[in-house]
């Protein structure tokens, strides 16, 4: 594996290898990388958990992290992504983690670039490290994906997480359902009410309503959304024994989920964050080991 | 001590313990922390000296500092302070230093959060690390606080420094006077001219006129303020032998203080900055040792 | 050498000493600095390659880099450059790298400041580390500067690179020509068409059209500029054997240079970036060694 760009590019074996390596890190194993590598994190969109999680993972692997302030870079002067990344390569970096507004921005990096590229989110495209940490969280809970019923609820058409997870979960044997208002379904065949889903799901994966991408829609009501599509206190009571709640965060409390459920017994929301560091250590180590 | 949020929470003994530890650091002692801890500095308001001072102090203690760009974080997507800090905790941080616009933002962090919180300024509330470095500077100069006359002059009602220092200095035995235009006194009983204060004060602590918080007042004249409330060349000549000048900075030269006095013999303004690193080392070490 | 502010301040011997030291770093030598120094990079204008290059160079020398977010500092509250830098000195920094909008901002730092200052670009003034890496690139190619014909083409009057290089190259024995639209010549005597220059030049150094400094000129056409002043495919064919193409980047592809020439055989554009790290290691080490 040279780069990590999209869940579509990973085989099931590659996915399982990353999850297994993450489990070793969680159990306290240390990296077997032979030297200290140089990495930069290029976040052209705001981020707290993904960026900080990579920063921590990289340091845990003994990497030297070179700061890069995407909001104050030559991209403002119209520099192409290719030229920015090539520049970082020539400066001596081994890998770059990139989040950018453009779908598949990485296509212009496939030729001529030798640093490893980790996609930390491309527009409304993919978010593979989030998907892998979601898979890790589910596997840790249930042991495998075969026969699980998983409902992904929320802003599906804009969600990198939904797209990345849909691909992987179905291929790994889970049955995945989608729930959202009709206008947010995009290419997905979605349910528009909870009906039987709430009682049948092993995993309810809530997605953030991306207010910043819905500026036009003035009819949107947080209360209305919560009542119809959110995880209310009443719905949580209908969930089956052992079923869990996930959310990639940041959370709109009271919209996707009742605020008191964020840290309820079923919730794995903050555990997902913790798992993310181990998974990202596995991702970065895998790509860097491929260069040794 | 689990967190450092407000000078109101510190006993005199806790204050003195921090000042003594800072003095040991200034004398060249090194930390006795048992491992490298992970810290992030979350500055939601601009800062040069406080943030950089913490960055230096943390590295001097052998901490790993995880970068956090508050101006480009998920707070922009409406994430609560609780969720941001809980996320950093799950990522593996041991302590966070926070500056935020909201008074007592930390109240929502008192339950459920296990990282140590250091308040680096909350709105128009408190700024305890600045207060402690001010106390350190005064104690280094005069040996103790008993019987000292201290005048705090300037934008008192908006000043976190004034509030933090008022509490601590009076409790430690100093006599504190306040000087400001009538409309800036807030809850303080303030003098409105220098009269006898200039000759009687051992310490004159000038506060920055916070232009950014006074956008309405178009009548404000820098020259007029300087003449009536600032430390002019003439007033400096009236100060008593051994009296010192302090300012938390950044300075508006020619407003709070005549520009040639910034580095005069009586000024401890840049020495305060130097002392700040030792004091912040003591603060961070104290909180982290409490976790060992 | 205490500071590096302008190419005008360097003797030929000092220039050659830095280039020679850079060559040793490129050959794998390590620094002889006696301890880990503290440095901050203060970039008040956007930058990718200069800032990242210094960040890498500083770490290669074993320095501790203290982050400084210029876009979110007390400079926003009106703090003077002197007070900002003096503050960093008191916090314990040994050197600061500064890019700022004001020409010769460093004049206010010449007295009273003890940290080493490295100018990474002052307004439309100088950019000495870029000039030194350009010189390094040329010397590596041709062995010396004597008798070389060098054409600097583009936005000369606004270019820190042109000014810095003009001084140094002529003094080192090269014959330097300038090419630009008449309104961009500034104080330079410039050619306004390529004529014989294209066939005679050993080095063609293209400058970036600084769109952000030309907001008024609505008549500017990228295609027109490229046709008349840019390096087109046709012109590249006229260049003499062994002649090279340079550009300080970021590049406006299709304006200063045809996009397919950016990585052609003659191009040293990305090699310049690589050379920049060695040259900046030499600069920083030279200044820090002067303090030992």
Short mmCIF file of C-alpha atoms in Angstrom, two decimals, chain C residues 183-184 209-225:
data_model
loop_
_atom_site.label_atom_id
_atom_site.label_comp_id
_atom_site.label_asym_id
_atom_site.label_seq_id
_atom_site.Cartn_x
_atom_site.Cartn_y
_atom_site.Cartn_z
CA UNK C 183 5.67 49.18 -15.76
CA UNK C 184 7.33 46.50 -13.61
CA UNK C 209 3.63 37.36 -11.10
CA UNK C 210 2.38 38.55 -7.74
CA UNK C 211 -1.32 38.83 -8.56
CA UNK C 212 -2.07 39.78 -4.96
CA UNK C 213 0.05 42.93 -5.33
CA UNK C 214 -1.51 43.91 -8.70
CA UNK C 215 -5.14 44.12 -7.81
CA UNK C 216 -5.66 47.37 -9.69
CA UNK C 217 -4.49 46.21 -13.10
CA UNK C 218 -7.53 44.66 -14.75
CA UNK C 219 -5.89 44.74 -18.16
CA UNK C 220 -3.45 42.03 -17.20
CA UNK C 221 -3.92 38.89 -19.29
CA UNK C 222 -2.25 35.67 -18.26
CA UNK C 223 -2.07 34.49 -21.85
CA UNK C 224 -0.67 37.80 -23.04
CA UNK C 225 1.98 37.83 -20.34
#
